[in-house]
C-alpha cells in the first residue's frame, strides 16, 4: 500500500474502496463529494471502546465493551436475533459470565455460533437476571489487532443521514482515512511542534489515544485559525496603506458642543475622544471598535466623532440595528445638533413602504428619505454651510443597500455592532471615499471572538460609567412569586416610576412553551386595573411602534409589555423596574442588554428574572445575573455555555464555520496563530511562496472576510 500513488484530495468518492453509487448518493446528502470532504468530516465525538470489562464489574445501565464467544444464535421473540455470548474464559454453568444480545429486524453480518466477538453497548439485567444488551455495536475479533474499526479502540461517531448507519459510515471513513492513501500538503510553514497535516487527518478520525486525538485536533484547528488570521493581517495591512483624503477642519462645532454639555465627561470618554482625534488627524481611515458596557455613554463619543466629520465638510452616518433605535438616536441627536445648525435626517427600512414615508408623532418631525431617491443626501451641496446640508444621516441597515451619499460620506458610526456582521461592514466601507468607521458595541466581546471577527480593528474601551449610577438590584424568582411582584410593581408606578415587562414570544405558540406578549397583555389588563399598559413587539408597523415608544418616553404608558425589541439602546431614565418572563429562554448577554434599559436615572432600579426552576443548569445560569453586572464577565459565561453562534448568530457574525477550532477553548492556539500569521504576512504579503494558503483564504468560509483583504 505505501507505494500506491497518493490520491489527490479532490478525488471523487467512487475511487475509494467500498463506495459505490449507492453510498456515494447517501454521502452526498451529508455534503460529501470528494475524498477531501471525507477528511474534513469531523466526528461528532469519539467513544472510548477499549478497556474490556469483566462482566462481574458491570453495573446496571453502564456502557461497556466485552469480548466473548457466541454460544448460541437463535431467533428470539418479535423477530429478534438472540445471541447468548459467554464472556472471557467462561462456562455456561456460571450465568454471571453470560450476556444475552438481541438485534431486531436484521441479522448482524458475519455473526454465527462459535464466533469470537467484541460487543459494545449498554447492559441491563433482564427478567431472568442475566446481563442483556440491546442492539450492541459489534465486531468480529481477528488476528490483526491494529485494525479494529468499531470496537477495541477510540471509535469515531459521525452525524448520519437516513439510510446510512454509524457502522457503515465508520467503515467507509476508515477506508478513506486509513487505507486509501491521500495527500494533505502543508500550505504554510506550520510550527515544528505540530504534527503533519496528513497525520492529523488520519488521527482526528481514528486516534490511538485521547492525547493523539487532541494533537490532531489542535493541528487542524491551528490551520483554521491561521487562515483566518492571515485574512485579518492582510486586511490590516491593506487598511494601513489606504489613502484617506483629509480636508482641513474649518469649524469648531465639536468644541462648541463640548462647551454646551451640561455634564462632565468621564475620563474614559475623554480618553476615547482623544484616540479618535488621533485617528482623524492623519493617515488611513479610522477603523475603530468602541467597547463600552450598557450606559457607559457611547453616544457622546459618537456625537463627538460626527461633529468632527461635519467640521471637515463631510457627512456622517449613524447606523443602528433597529428602527426604534434609529428613531431614538434621531431624537437625541437633533437635540444636540440643531442648536449647532446641523440637520439630522432619518433614513430607515420603513421608508421603503410608501405609506411609511413620513413618521407620525407629536414631538417627532422627522423627515424620512424615500428609498432610492435620497435627495437630501446626494443633491445638497454640503461643506460650505452645515445648515443647508443633511450633514448627519441616521438609519438602519437600509442605509447599506441604498444609493445614499456616496461622495461626501466621511464617517460611519455603527451602533450596537453585534447585529452587523463583517460582510455588512465591508459593504459600508466601500461607500464613499474610504470613510472613517467607528463601531460601537455594548456586548463585551469575548476575547477570542474579538480577535477573529474584529482582529483588524483598533479597540477603544469605555471602562467607566458616568457618576451617580445606582446599581440595579437583580433577583431570580419562580413563577409562583409573581403575585408579590405585581404588588411591588403597582407600588413603584404609584411613586411615578415606569416598568418594562419582557416576554420571549409575540404570540402564543403550540410549539414553544413560553409566554407571549399579546396573551399576557390581555391578562395584565385584568390583573393591573388602573395601570396604563403599552404593547410593543416586532410585528407592529413602524408608526405604531414609534407611537408606543413616544408614549412610554412621555410617561403616558406606565408599564410597557414588550418582546426583546427593546433590547438595545432604548433610553427612558424614569423606567426603574424590569420583569423578564421565561428568562431562561434568553442568552445572558441578551439579558444583560435588556437589564441595561433600567438603572439609567437617579432612582434605584429592580430587575426580576422569572425563570424555569426545574432545570438546575438554567437556574445556575440565571443566577450569574444576580451576582454581577459586569457585562464582560456575563459575555464570557454566556459564550462558554452557548458558543458564538448563539450570541451573535453565525450568519450575523460573518464568522466562517470552524470545524476543528473552538473559539471557546482555543484561546492560546488562536493567539499563536495570530502572531505567526502576522509574521508571515509581513515577510511575504503577496504569499508568493504559499499559493495554497492564498487559495484557502479565498475559498470556503474565509471568503466572507477576505473579499477586501486579498483582492
Ligand atoms: P450607551 O453607552 O449604552 O449607548 P448612552 O450613550 O445611551 O449609553 O448613555 C447613557 C446615559 O448616560 C444617557 O442618558 C446619557 O445622556 C448619559 N451620559 C452619558 N455620558 C455621561 C456623562 N459623562 N455624565 C453623565 N451622564 C452621561
Ligand atoms: Mg447606546
XYZ file of C-alpha atoms and ligand atoms in Angstrom:
739
model
C 0.000 0.000 0.000
C 2.700 2.587 0.800
C 3.903 2.681 -2.815
C 0.423 3.206 -4.251
C 0.134 6.609 -5.866
C -1.344 9.107 -3.471
C -4.750 10.213 -4.467
C -5.157 13.961 -4.604
C -7.611 15.171 -2.077
C -10.163 16.169 -4.700
C -10.550 12.574 -5.816
C -14.192 11.618 -6.235
C -15.587 9.231 -3.683
C -16.027 6.420 -6.169
C -12.277 5.898 -6.118
C -12.427 4.821 -2.507
C -12.811 1.121 -1.864
C -16.312 0.240 -0.760
C -18.016 3.392 -2.012
C -20.311 2.552 -4.894
C -23.056 4.674 -6.418
C -25.453 3.859 -3.587
C -23.191 5.068 -0.796
C -21.970 7.964 -2.896
C -25.546 9.155 -3.089
C -26.030 8.888 0.662
C -22.755 10.644 1.351
C -23.824 13.420 -0.997
C -26.738 14.022 1.325
C -24.197 14.798 4.017
C -22.496 17.225 1.645
C -19.621 14.848 0.982
C -18.476 14.616 -2.627
C -14.725 14.210 -2.597
C -12.065 12.452 -0.653
C -11.181 15.821 0.822
C -14.731 16.272 2.061
C -14.464 12.986 3.932
C -11.192 14.005 5.546
C -12.833 17.195 6.791
C -15.935 15.422 8.043
C -15.149 15.727 11.728
C -16.557 13.094 14.047
C -19.272 14.492 16.253
C -17.458 12.820 19.123
C -15.424 9.745 19.944
C -16.282 6.832 22.147
C -13.741 5.001 24.193
C -14.380 1.379 23.349
C -11.139 -0.028 24.659
C -10.914 -1.195 28.237
C -12.582 -4.552 28.163
C -14.564 -5.120 31.279
C -15.231 -8.354 33.084
C -18.968 -8.723 33.471
C -18.601 -9.112 37.186
C -17.680 -5.426 37.356
C -20.504 -4.221 35.168
C -23.246 -2.053 36.584
C -26.811 -1.542 35.523
C -27.094 0.916 32.613
C -23.374 1.052 32.104
C -21.978 1.170 28.582
C -19.169 -1.342 28.317
C -17.057 -3.321 25.908
C -16.900 -7.110 26.305
C -15.270 -9.872 24.319
C -16.653 -13.348 24.159
C -17.682 -16.396 22.196
C -21.077 -16.810 20.646
C -22.522 -19.790 22.355
C -25.858 -19.787 20.613
C -27.583 -17.696 17.934
C -31.320 -18.199 17.732
C -34.352 -16.280 16.648
C -35.835 -14.537 19.667
C -39.260 -13.006 20.131
C -40.608 -10.181 17.936
C -38.277 -11.007 15.096
C -35.197 -10.510 17.163
C -31.993 -12.387 16.772
C -30.964 -13.588 20.177
C -27.378 -14.403 20.958
C -26.029 -15.937 24.053
C -22.457 -14.994 24.480
C -20.089 -16.267 27.076
C -17.534 -13.754 28.124
C -13.953 -14.445 28.977
C -12.822 -17.938 29.910
C -16.347 -18.650 30.974
C -18.591 -21.598 31.073
C -22.298 -21.653 30.748
C -22.656 -23.007 34.225
C -21.871 -19.597 35.618
C -24.569 -17.300 34.366
C -22.599 -14.319 35.578
C -20.401 -14.697 32.546
C -23.281 -14.650 30.115
C -24.555 -11.771 28.033
C -27.698 -12.014 26.002
C -27.552 -9.719 22.977
C -30.534 -9.011 20.782
C -30.859 -7.358 17.393
C -34.203 -6.533 15.921
C -35.206 -6.758 12.303
C -31.838 -7.654 10.858
C -29.153 -10.216 11.211
C -25.759 -8.710 12.034
C -23.381 -9.513 9.263
C -20.841 -12.277 9.866
C -22.165 -13.400 13.203
C -22.539 -17.103 13.846
C -22.186 -19.649 16.579
C -18.631 -20.035 17.694
C -17.516 -16.560 16.523
C -15.195 -14.606 18.736
C -16.760 -11.141 19.044
C -16.496 -7.743 20.689
C -19.702 -6.144 21.863
C -20.123 -2.520 22.852
C -23.324 -1.342 24.419
C -25.366 -0.661 27.476
C -26.009 -3.565 29.864
C -29.152 -4.182 31.849
C -30.380 -7.141 33.847
C -33.166 -8.914 32.005
C -36.111 -10.677 33.611
C -34.076 -13.796 34.266
C -31.388 -11.762 35.948
C -28.935 -12.134 33.068
C -26.991 -9.258 31.576
C -28.629 -8.145 28.347
C -27.537 -5.774 25.574
C -29.921 -4.329 23.041
C -28.524 -3.894 19.526
C -24.943 -3.525 20.693
C -22.278 -2.438 18.268
C -20.106 -5.428 17.490
C -17.003 -6.526 15.711
C -15.706 -9.972 14.896
C -12.348 -10.462 16.549
C -9.448 -11.223 14.251
C -5.686 -11.580 14.345
C -4.742 -8.148 13.067
C -5.338 -6.280 16.291
C -4.231 -2.966 14.754
C -7.202 -2.648 12.549
C -10.326 -2.900 14.567
C -12.681 -0.315 13.238
C -15.626 -0.268 15.578
C -14.511 -1.710 18.864
C -11.395 -2.132 20.960
C -10.417 1.407 20.064
C -11.475 5.006 20.442
C -14.191 4.965 17.823
C -15.495 7.990 15.926
C -19.198 8.802 15.976
C -20.408 10.753 12.956
C -23.530 12.618 12.088
C -25.684 10.389 9.954
C -28.277 10.661 7.267
C -31.204 8.369 6.670
C -30.123 5.093 5.139
C -26.592 5.316 6.429
C -25.740 3.586 9.673
C -22.958 4.570 12.036
C -21.313 1.267 11.328
C -21.311 1.615 7.562
C -20.182 5.217 7.635
C -17.408 4.390 10.084
C -16.179 1.651 7.805
C -16.190 3.982 4.795
C -14.377 6.635 6.793
C -11.845 4.041 7.836
C -11.221 3.210 4.169
C -10.920 6.879 3.293
C -8.657 7.919 6.121
C -6.619 4.818 6.965
C -6.450 2.568 3.941
C -6.662 4.853 0.919
C -3.528 6.939 0.589
C -4.105 10.669 0.271
C -2.128 13.865 0.349
C -2.727 16.807 2.622
C 0.151 19.097 1.761
C 1.464 21.695 4.154
C 0.274 25.013 2.763
C 2.219 27.283 5.099
C 5.155 26.817 7.431
C 3.469 25.208 10.422
C 5.218 25.205 13.798
C 7.586 22.270 14.081
C 5.972 21.198 17.329
C 2.830 20.284 15.466
C 2.133 17.000 13.754
C 1.893 16.979 9.936
C -1.492 17.625 8.387
C -1.729 14.176 6.866
C -1.215 12.524 10.194
C -3.678 14.928 11.779
C -6.398 13.933 9.337
C -5.792 10.257 9.964
C -5.878 10.664 13.713
C -8.737 13.058 14.090
C -10.885 10.204 12.822
C -9.189 7.166 14.330
C -6.882 8.241 17.147
C -4.883 5.651 19.052
C -5.297 7.622 22.286
C -7.001 10.734 23.650
C -3.819 12.805 23.579
C -3.338 11.774 19.954
C -6.841 12.929 19.182
C -6.189 16.281 20.820
C -2.878 16.752 18.989
C -4.655 16.084 15.704
C -7.455 18.475 16.517
C -5.043 21.187 17.569
C -3.116 20.903 14.343
C -6.229 21.259 12.206
C -7.649 23.973 14.458
C -4.421 25.883 14.161
C -4.714 25.690 10.375
C -8.188 27.177 10.536
C -7.107 29.984 12.812
C -4.038 30.605 10.730
C -6.026 31.125 7.563
C -8.416 33.494 9.322
C -5.624 35.415 10.954
C -3.841 35.788 7.630
C -7.005 37.385 6.336
C -7.114 39.673 9.355
C -3.414 40.552 8.983
C -3.847 41.312 5.294
C -6.888 43.446 5.960
C -4.915 45.412 8.466
C -2.068 45.793 6.062
C -4.285 46.918 3.240
C -6.076 49.238 5.595
C -2.927 50.874 6.847
C -1.869 51.560 3.297
C -5.249 53.018 2.295
C -5.131 56.622 1.386
C -7.621 58.862 3.069
C -8.016 62.383 1.797
C -8.456 64.625 4.798
C -9.898 68.084 4.486
C -8.743 70.798 6.805
C -11.205 71.162 9.606
C -12.791 74.521 9.350
C -15.206 74.725 12.231
C -15.244 74.426 15.939
C -18.505 72.503 16.154
C -17.134 69.760 18.350
C -15.656 72.245 20.770
C -18.830 74.292 20.916
C -20.814 71.167 21.628
C -18.441 70.104 24.393
C -18.768 73.545 25.933
C -22.540 73.257 25.885
C -22.633 69.867 27.618
C -24.431 70.076 30.946
C -22.484 67.117 32.347
C -18.838 66.382 32.870
C -17.383 63.773 30.551
C -15.969 60.675 32.183
C -12.235 60.191 31.932
C -12.853 57.229 29.695
C -14.977 59.296 27.326
C -12.293 61.940 27.163
C -9.589 59.391 26.513
C -11.534 57.746 23.700
C -12.258 61.104 22.100
C -8.535 61.726 22.066
C -7.938 58.372 20.444
C -10.447 59.304 17.799
C -8.740 62.661 17.299
C -5.552 60.763 16.644
C -7.250 58.645 14.009
C -8.817 61.622 12.292
C -5.751 63.775 12.211
C -3.872 61.923 9.539
C -3.169 58.653 7.832
C -5.508 55.876 6.810
C -9.206 55.874 7.611
C -10.234 55.334 11.182
C -11.168 51.729 11.797
C -12.056 51.612 15.439
C -14.123 49.411 17.707
C -15.538 51.114 20.765
C -16.483 48.702 23.532
C -18.417 50.081 26.410
C -20.912 48.477 28.698
C -24.544 49.453 28.617
C -24.920 53.026 29.814
C -21.235 53.882 29.542
C -22.054 56.853 27.333
C -21.040 55.734 23.888
C -23.455 58.119 22.224
C -21.473 61.144 23.347
C -18.382 59.682 21.783
C -20.293 59.119 18.566
C -21.589 62.673 18.602
C -18.077 63.950 19.022
C -16.768 61.973 16.071
C -19.704 63.031 13.912
C -19.174 66.683 14.679
C -15.548 66.302 13.718
C -16.634 64.927 10.357
C -19.122 67.727 9.780
C -16.470 70.252 10.687
C -14.379 68.900 7.875
C -17.199 69.378 5.414
C -18.135 65.738 5.326
C -21.284 63.818 6.057
C -21.620 61.434 8.949
C -23.924 58.444 9.071
C -25.059 56.603 12.165
C -26.389 53.086 11.754
C -28.489 51.402 14.403
C -29.680 47.800 14.400
C -33.381 48.564 14.729
C -35.710 51.248 13.617
C -36.687 52.115 17.171
C -33.097 52.831 17.989
C -32.539 54.795 14.831
C -35.513 56.936 15.742
C -34.348 57.377 19.302
C -30.909 58.395 18.119
C -32.552 60.880 15.779
C -34.439 62.476 18.642
C -31.389 62.515 20.836
C -29.009 63.839 18.223
C -31.338 66.516 16.966
C -31.391 67.872 20.469
C -27.658 68.409 20.280
C -27.208 69.117 16.601
C -29.989 71.517 15.809
C -28.682 74.276 18.041
C -25.455 73.946 16.065
C -27.340 74.365 12.804
C -26.910 70.794 11.659
C -29.776 68.931 10.105
C -30.344 65.313 11.048
C -32.107 63.074 8.548
C -33.681 59.812 9.472
C -33.437 57.083 6.958
C -34.893 53.693 7.811
C -36.089 50.461 6.259
C -39.518 51.790 6.890
C -39.044 54.385 4.175
C -39.323 51.602 1.642
C -43.015 51.297 2.386
C -44.775 54.017 0.511
C -47.173 54.859 3.281
C -44.497 54.864 5.911
C -42.593 57.693 4.311
C -43.357 60.214 6.920
C -43.356 59.305 10.528
C -46.088 60.386 12.823
C -45.761 61.632 16.331
C -46.030 64.973 18.037
C -42.521 65.577 19.188
C -41.151 63.950 16.098
C -40.902 65.872 12.945
C -38.581 63.561 11.221
C -38.014 63.582 7.571
C -37.701 60.129 6.176
C -35.949 59.879 2.906
C -37.581 57.710 0.353
C -35.703 54.606 -0.591
C -33.534 55.111 -3.616
C -34.225 58.764 -4.155
C -32.338 60.110 -1.181
C -32.490 63.661 -2.438
C -31.060 65.171 0.650
C -28.101 63.006 0.590
C -26.959 63.456 -2.950
C -28.291 66.746 -4.198
C -27.490 69.110 -1.445
C -24.062 70.646 -1.641
C -22.535 70.463 1.751
C -19.451 71.584 3.433
C -19.811 75.295 2.937
C -22.726 75.693 5.248
C -23.701 72.867 7.510
C -27.069 74.451 7.948
C -28.148 73.698 4.414
C -26.916 70.176 4.350
C -28.255 66.892 5.565
C -24.889 66.511 7.178
C -25.948 63.787 9.502
C -27.972 60.800 8.479
C -29.296 58.200 10.854
C -30.604 54.892 9.670
C -30.771 51.171 9.977
C -29.051 48.689 7.718
C -31.294 50.085 4.984
C -28.523 52.623 4.559
C -26.343 49.852 3.283
C -28.476 48.953 0.372
C -29.263 52.421 -0.722
C -27.556 54.721 -3.116
C -27.259 57.065 -0.216
C -24.477 59.565 -0.157
C -21.507 58.024 -1.750
C -19.419 61.090 -2.318
C -19.327 63.131 0.836
C -19.670 60.355 3.350
C -16.743 60.780 5.675
C -17.727 58.866 8.798
C -19.865 55.887 9.533
C -20.757 55.096 13.108
C -22.257 51.671 13.694
C -24.090 51.379 16.967
C -24.573 48.067 18.720
C -22.201 46.278 16.485
C -23.204 42.718 17.207
C -26.097 42.934 14.819
C -23.795 43.872 11.985
C -21.540 41.249 10.511
C -18.236 41.557 8.787
C -19.947 41.488 5.408
C -22.144 44.442 6.200
C -19.150 46.319 7.459
C -17.374 45.676 4.196
C -20.304 46.924 2.187
C -20.191 50.079 4.241
C -16.542 50.753 3.866
C -16.989 50.661 0.119
C -19.318 53.607 0.346
C -17.802 56.997 -0.191
C -14.083 57.615 -0.280
C -12.746 55.269 2.331
C -14.807 56.727 5.151
C -13.776 56.570 8.778
C -15.529 53.816 10.628
C -16.410 53.742 14.299
C -18.053 50.577 15.504
C -19.715 50.689 18.910
C -20.766 47.695 20.923
C -22.258 47.187 24.339
C -21.865 43.445 24.218
C -18.420 42.925 25.545
C -16.916 40.622 23.026
C -15.189 37.549 24.343
C -11.509 37.788 23.562
C -11.215 35.011 21.028
C -14.208 36.138 19.097
C -12.976 39.689 19.091
C -9.623 38.688 17.704
C -11.246 36.762 14.949
C -14.097 38.997 13.970
C -12.586 42.336 14.732
C -8.925 41.495 14.641
C -8.434 44.197 12.046
C -9.858 46.993 14.188
C -8.262 49.283 16.729
C -10.018 48.980 20.026
C -11.110 51.645 22.499
C -12.766 50.805 25.765
C -15.155 52.890 27.843
C -14.435 51.212 31.134
C -16.106 53.745 33.376
C -19.753 54.533 33.951
C -20.897 58.139 34.358
C -21.056 59.042 38.038
C -24.174 58.687 40.149
C -25.388 55.447 38.668
C -27.328 53.297 41.067
C -26.621 49.611 40.940
C -29.533 47.536 39.678
C -30.987 45.106 42.182
C -31.439 41.803 40.368
C -33.404 38.812 41.655
C -34.217 35.437 40.165
C -37.695 34.278 41.078
C -40.031 31.424 40.305
C -43.402 31.859 38.634
C -45.099 31.276 41.998
C -43.733 34.542 43.298
C -45.251 36.642 40.529
C -48.126 37.893 42.682
C -45.701 39.564 45.044
C -44.049 41.166 42.070
C -47.255 42.725 40.767
C -47.864 44.290 44.155
C -44.361 45.704 44.085
C -44.847 46.981 40.558
C -48.069 48.803 41.472
C -46.274 50.460 44.348
C -43.476 51.622 42.057
C -45.767 53.104 39.448
C -47.708 54.683 42.270
C -44.475 56.526 43.055
C -44.289 57.734 39.482
C -41.874 55.173 38.107
C -42.273 53.119 34.929
C -41.632 49.490 34.137
C -40.833 47.042 31.385
C -42.230 43.525 31.268
C -40.452 41.345 28.725
C -41.688 38.126 27.115
C -39.930 35.821 24.688
C -42.836 35.428 22.256
C -45.106 37.752 20.328
C -47.935 35.285 20.048
C -48.763 32.074 21.806
C -47.278 29.093 20.125
C -48.093 25.427 20.312
C -44.525 24.511 19.718
C -42.911 26.713 22.318
C -43.849 26.551 25.961
C -43.333 30.183 26.835
C -45.379 33.276 27.467
C -46.324 35.701 24.738
C -46.619 39.425 24.988
C -50.023 39.547 23.291
C -51.693 36.993 25.562
C -50.169 38.477 28.713
C -51.269 41.939 27.663
C -54.873 40.750 27.851
C -54.301 39.133 31.249
C -52.423 42.030 32.789
C -55.150 44.459 31.869
C -57.344 42.455 34.240
C -54.646 41.961 36.823
C -53.406 45.542 36.988
C -56.541 47.641 36.711
C -55.774 51.318 36.538
C -52.224 50.864 35.295
C -51.604 52.266 31.831
C -50.183 49.457 29.776
C -48.474 49.589 26.415
C -47.697 46.829 23.947
C -44.589 46.646 21.797
C -43.298 43.930 19.503
C -41.692 43.420 16.155
C -44.909 42.761 14.280
C -46.292 46.233 14.842
C -45.853 48.612 11.974
C -43.294 51.320 12.284
C -45.678 54.149 13.027
C -47.351 52.174 15.807
C -44.030 51.227 17.335
C -42.981 54.822 17.345
C -46.288 55.898 18.844
C -45.840 53.427 21.687
C -42.247 54.401 22.350
C -43.120 58.080 22.316
C -45.931 57.495 24.781
C -43.627 55.495 27.020
C -40.963 58.188 26.946
C -43.602 60.756 27.779
C -44.791 58.703 30.743
C -48.228 58.142 29.227
C -47.552 54.432 29.326
C -46.556 53.167 32.763
C -45.904 49.529 32.055
C -44.517 48.572 28.693
C -45.046 44.954 27.721
C -42.552 44.057 25.087
C -40.517 41.409 23.393
C -36.774 41.809 23.171
C -37.166 44.598 20.611
C -36.325 47.000 23.412
C -33.095 45.161 23.847
C -30.508 47.670 22.777
C -30.029 51.293 23.429
C -33.542 52.363 24.418
C -33.146 55.108 26.999
C -36.006 56.021 29.334
C -34.415 57.072 32.642
C -37.688 57.040 34.586
C -38.152 53.320 33.974
C -36.826 51.545 37.050
C -38.456 48.138 37.052
C -38.000 45.280 34.664
C -39.588 41.870 34.782
C -38.349 39.278 32.333
C -40.552 36.234 31.995
C -39.216 32.915 30.743
C -35.813 34.399 31.350
C -34.238 31.009 30.711
C -35.050 31.481 27.033
C -32.712 34.427 26.680
C -28.959 34.381 26.465
C -27.099 36.016 29.318
C -25.637 38.685 27.097
C -29.133 39.447 25.906
C -30.475 39.602 29.475
C -27.691 41.990 30.280
C -28.695 44.182 27.365
C -32.307 44.100 28.432
C -31.453 44.911 32.011
C -29.461 47.850 30.766
C -32.755 49.568 29.905
C -33.213 50.364 33.591
C -30.852 51.923 36.096
C -30.484 54.955 33.875
C -31.867 57.616 36.176
C -31.478 58.738 39.758
C -33.899 56.168 41.229
C -32.920 52.725 42.404
C -33.839 50.084 39.791
C -35.003 46.500 40.090
C -34.736 43.639 37.644
C -36.630 40.428 38.290
C -35.883 37.338 36.248
C -38.624 34.776 36.303
C -37.219 31.501 35.154
C -37.696 27.830 34.787
C -36.660 26.363 38.119
C -36.849 22.781 37.032
C -33.520 22.724 35.291
C -30.650 23.311 37.653
C -28.399 24.231 34.772
C -30.548 27.070 33.512
C -31.201 28.265 37.038
C -27.467 28.480 37.718
C -27.052 30.402 34.528
C -29.660 32.955 35.603
C -28.035 33.262 38.999
C -24.968 34.725 37.295
C -27.148 37.735 36.562
C -27.774 38.192 40.278
C -24.103 38.056 41.042
C -22.707 40.521 38.585
C -23.485 43.493 36.403
C -20.113 43.199 34.722
C -21.038 42.794 31.088
C -17.691 41.358 30.252
C -17.977 38.513 32.720
C -21.521 37.845 31.605
C -20.464 37.669 27.988
C -17.669 35.219 28.764
C -20.036 32.989 30.731
C -22.633 33.095 28.009
C -20.047 32.357 25.411
C -18.822 29.323 27.344
C -22.319 27.979 27.668
C -23.817 28.808 24.318
C -20.988 29.411 21.903
C -20.577 32.233 19.408
C -23.362 31.171 17.106
C -25.886 31.793 19.802
C -24.554 35.113 20.906
C -24.249 36.597 17.507
C -25.853 34.161 15.134
C -23.338 32.693 12.731
C -24.671 34.440 9.675
C -24.820 37.677 11.537
C -21.365 37.422 12.919
C -19.959 36.802 9.457
C -17.775 34.190 11.007
C -16.961 31.232 8.794
C -17.830 27.905 10.346
C -14.946 26.406 12.266
C -14.778 22.641 12.064
C -11.861 21.855 14.312
C -11.183 25.001 16.233
C -13.224 26.186 19.149
C -13.439 29.849 19.988
C -14.454 28.828 23.470
C -11.492 26.610 24.192
C -8.627 27.545 21.944
C -7.578 30.985 23.052
C -3.885 30.104 23.270
C -3.900 28.427 19.917
C -5.561 31.441 18.370
C -3.047 33.823 19.899
C -0.216 31.769 18.476
C -1.780 31.581 15.052
C -2.318 35.314 15.147
C 1.317 36.073 15.877
C 2.588 33.606 13.315
C 0.203 34.813 10.640
C 1.165 38.433 11.166
C 4.841 37.491 10.786
C 4.249 35.588 7.605
C 2.166 38.353 6.070
C 4.766 40.951 6.951
C 7.512 38.947 5.271
C 5.535 37.864 2.254
C 2.398 39.995 1.786
C 1.628 38.535 -1.622
C 2.061 34.994 -0.326
C 4.139 34.199 -3.359
C 5.675 31.210 -1.640
C 2.395 29.828 -0.379
C -0.171 29.698 -3.174
C -2.079 27.042 -1.249
C -2.624 29.477 1.591
C -3.870 32.149 -0.796
C -6.307 29.684 -2.210
C -7.572 28.705 1.221
C -8.060 32.327 2.162
C -10.143 32.848 -0.905
C -12.186 29.719 -0.658
C -14.602 28.337 1.821
C -15.536 30.132 4.966
C -12.849 32.738 4.913
C -14.114 34.213 1.688
C -16.546 36.409 3.556
C -13.774 38.079 5.412
C -11.226 38.060 2.666
C -13.144 39.954 -0.011
C -11.339 43.165 0.599
C -8.209 41.793 2.054
C -6.876 39.647 -0.682
C -8.396 41.245 -3.730
P -24.605 53.606 25.879
O -23.117 53.502 26.029
O -25.313 52.432 26.481
O -25.025 53.887 24.467
P -25.655 56.211 26.330
O -24.755 56.918 25.416
O -27.051 55.971 25.873
O -25.020 54.834 26.787
O -25.654 56.958 27.734
C -26.475 56.534 28.789
C -26.977 57.705 29.566
O -25.912 58.319 30.258
C -27.573 58.757 28.691
O -28.734 59.237 29.314
C -26.502 59.827 28.616
O -27.032 61.098 28.405
C -25.860 59.699 29.962
N -24.445 60.107 29.994
C -23.509 59.813 29.068
N -22.310 60.325 29.422
C -22.489 60.946 30.607
C -21.631 61.659 31.492
N -20.340 61.846 31.225
N -22.180 62.133 32.621
C -23.465 61.957 32.912
N -24.333 61.304 32.125
C -23.858 60.798 30.973
Mg -26.226 53.210 23.024
